[in-house]
XYZ file of C-alpha atoms in Angstrom:
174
model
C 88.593 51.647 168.670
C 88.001 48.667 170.540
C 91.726 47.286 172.136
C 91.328 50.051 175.038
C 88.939 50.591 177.881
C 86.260 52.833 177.428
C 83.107 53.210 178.997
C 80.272 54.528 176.763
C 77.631 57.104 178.634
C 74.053 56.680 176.906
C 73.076 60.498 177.615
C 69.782 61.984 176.797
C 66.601 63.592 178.692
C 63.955 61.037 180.331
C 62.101 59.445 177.552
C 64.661 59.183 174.833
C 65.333 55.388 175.124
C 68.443 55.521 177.419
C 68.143 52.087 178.712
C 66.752 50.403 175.806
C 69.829 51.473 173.699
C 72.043 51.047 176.552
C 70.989 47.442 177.404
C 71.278 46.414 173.724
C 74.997 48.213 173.245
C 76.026 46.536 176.686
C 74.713 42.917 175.420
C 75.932 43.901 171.601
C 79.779 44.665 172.875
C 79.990 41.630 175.669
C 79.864 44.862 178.174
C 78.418 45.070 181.657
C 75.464 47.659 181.956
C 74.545 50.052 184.232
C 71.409 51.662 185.347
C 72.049 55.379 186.442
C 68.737 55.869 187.980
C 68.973 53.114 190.039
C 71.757 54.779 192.110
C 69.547 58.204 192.725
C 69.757 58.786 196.415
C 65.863 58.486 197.940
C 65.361 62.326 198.678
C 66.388 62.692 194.618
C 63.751 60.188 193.694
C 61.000 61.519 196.070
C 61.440 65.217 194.878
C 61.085 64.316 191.044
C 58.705 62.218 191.991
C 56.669 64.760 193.402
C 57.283 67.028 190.139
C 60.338 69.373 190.740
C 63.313 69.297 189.065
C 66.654 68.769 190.347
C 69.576 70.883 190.712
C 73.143 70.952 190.548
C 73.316 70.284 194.170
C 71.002 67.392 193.559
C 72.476 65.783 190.464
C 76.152 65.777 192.271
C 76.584 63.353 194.818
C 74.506 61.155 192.200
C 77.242 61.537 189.217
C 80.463 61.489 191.534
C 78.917 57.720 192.455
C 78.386 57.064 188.648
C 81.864 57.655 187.896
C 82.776 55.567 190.887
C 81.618 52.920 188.837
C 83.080 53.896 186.065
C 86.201 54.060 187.885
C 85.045 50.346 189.482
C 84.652 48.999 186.358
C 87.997 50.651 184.721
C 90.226 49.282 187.725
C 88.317 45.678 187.456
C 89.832 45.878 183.474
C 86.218 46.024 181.975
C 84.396 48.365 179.707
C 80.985 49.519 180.611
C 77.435 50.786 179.270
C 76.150 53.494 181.540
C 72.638 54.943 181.156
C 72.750 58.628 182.530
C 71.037 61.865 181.575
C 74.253 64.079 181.985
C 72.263 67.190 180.470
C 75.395 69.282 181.171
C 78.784 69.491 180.023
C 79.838 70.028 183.878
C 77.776 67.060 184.824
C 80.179 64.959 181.552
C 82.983 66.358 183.114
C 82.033 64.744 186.500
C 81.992 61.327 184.848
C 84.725 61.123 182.780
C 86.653 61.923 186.026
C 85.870 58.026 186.344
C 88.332 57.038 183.275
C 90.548 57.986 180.730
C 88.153 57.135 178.278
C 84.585 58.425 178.884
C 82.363 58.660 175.524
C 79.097 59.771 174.604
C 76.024 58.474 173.277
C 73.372 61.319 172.783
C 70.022 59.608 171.748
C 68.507 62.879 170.344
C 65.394 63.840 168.916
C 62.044 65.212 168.661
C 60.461 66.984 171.636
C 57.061 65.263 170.873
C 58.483 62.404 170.411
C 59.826 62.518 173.561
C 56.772 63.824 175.494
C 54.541 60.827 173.929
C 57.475 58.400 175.225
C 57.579 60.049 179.115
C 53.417 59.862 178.606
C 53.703 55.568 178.378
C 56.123 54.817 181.308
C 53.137 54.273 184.461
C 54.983 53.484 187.488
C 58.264 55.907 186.936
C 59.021 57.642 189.209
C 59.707 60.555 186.606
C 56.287 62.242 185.914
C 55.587 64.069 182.295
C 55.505 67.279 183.553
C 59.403 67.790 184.479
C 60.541 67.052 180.779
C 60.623 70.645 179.356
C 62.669 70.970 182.293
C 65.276 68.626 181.335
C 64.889 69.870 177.688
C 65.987 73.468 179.159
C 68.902 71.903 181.008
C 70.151 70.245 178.258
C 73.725 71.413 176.729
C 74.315 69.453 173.697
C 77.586 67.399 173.116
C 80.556 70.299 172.299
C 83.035 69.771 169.379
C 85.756 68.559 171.491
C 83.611 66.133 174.172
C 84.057 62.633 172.810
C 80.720 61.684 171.966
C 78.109 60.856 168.784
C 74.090 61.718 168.108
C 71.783 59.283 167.258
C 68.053 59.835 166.476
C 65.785 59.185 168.668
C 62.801 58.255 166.129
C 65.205 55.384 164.710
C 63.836 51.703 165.718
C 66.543 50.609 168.087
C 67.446 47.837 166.145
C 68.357 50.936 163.419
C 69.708 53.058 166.772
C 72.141 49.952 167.861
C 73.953 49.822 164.425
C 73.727 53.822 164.474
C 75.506 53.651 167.657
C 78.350 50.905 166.890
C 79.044 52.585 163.433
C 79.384 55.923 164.559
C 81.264 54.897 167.910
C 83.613 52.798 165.779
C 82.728 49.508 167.542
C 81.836 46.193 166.588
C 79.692 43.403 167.696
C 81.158 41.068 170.638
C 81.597 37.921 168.536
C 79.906 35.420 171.875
């Protein structure tokens, strides 16, 4: 489908290449990209940065302003590329309160794979230790939530064409 709006969420735990796929689906389909972490409130940033996970009460200011822009982006006429861990089905549900047409992007994979990832990002403010965390928080895609796996351990060149195949969407022809 590509006549319709739709806004693609790029879901996974820290480390699985959210933003890289995003980024490269956003610039693939001619669609504006946004960062979810860069709309955590300070207090969220400060506690994971100081190694505890958040909680529901944490996570749900932070998604109702994701599907703000969702909805921002929906009333503006645009699809949109979001980059967002939404571990839960109740935190899915929170964004696709944004649009009619909220889909998924699960990037997938590995749990070592995804430790030796969190290991190489110095600087973020997301420290190694809080991933099992995530990985214990995570509710996988149901049968009827609109939304596709891709493997993590793909290059993203091979996770781009996994994505636009098995989304249904083709490359923005600019």
């Amino acid at each position: 489908m590509t006549g319709a709006l739709q806004h693609i969420v790029v879901m996974g735990v820290s480390g699985s290449g959210k933003s890289t796929v995003g980024k490269a689906l956003a610039a693939t389909l001619g669609w504006p990209f946004v960062e979810g972490d860069s709309f955590h409130p300070p207090a969220n940033v400060a506690k994971m940065s100081a190694g505890t996970p958040l909680d529901d009460d944490d996570r749900r200011p932070w998604l109702e302003t994701l599907a703000a822009q969702i909805a921002r982006n929906e009333a503006a006429g645009r699809s949109s590329v979001l980059g967002c861990s939404a571990l839960k089905r109740a935190y899915r549900d929170i964004l696709r309160s944004g649009a009619p047409r909220v889909r998924f992007l699960h990037v997938h994979g590995d749990r070592a794979v995804l430790a030796e990832r969190v290991s190489r990002r110095p600087g973020h403010f997301f420290p190694a230790s809080l991933l099992e965390s995530q990985l214990a928080t995570l509710e996988p895609l149901a049968e009827d939530e609109d939304g596709v796996v891709i493997d993590v351990a793909l290059p993203p060149a091979e996770q781009l064409d996994a994505a636009l195949h098995a989304l249904g969407l083709h490359r923005y022809p600019g």
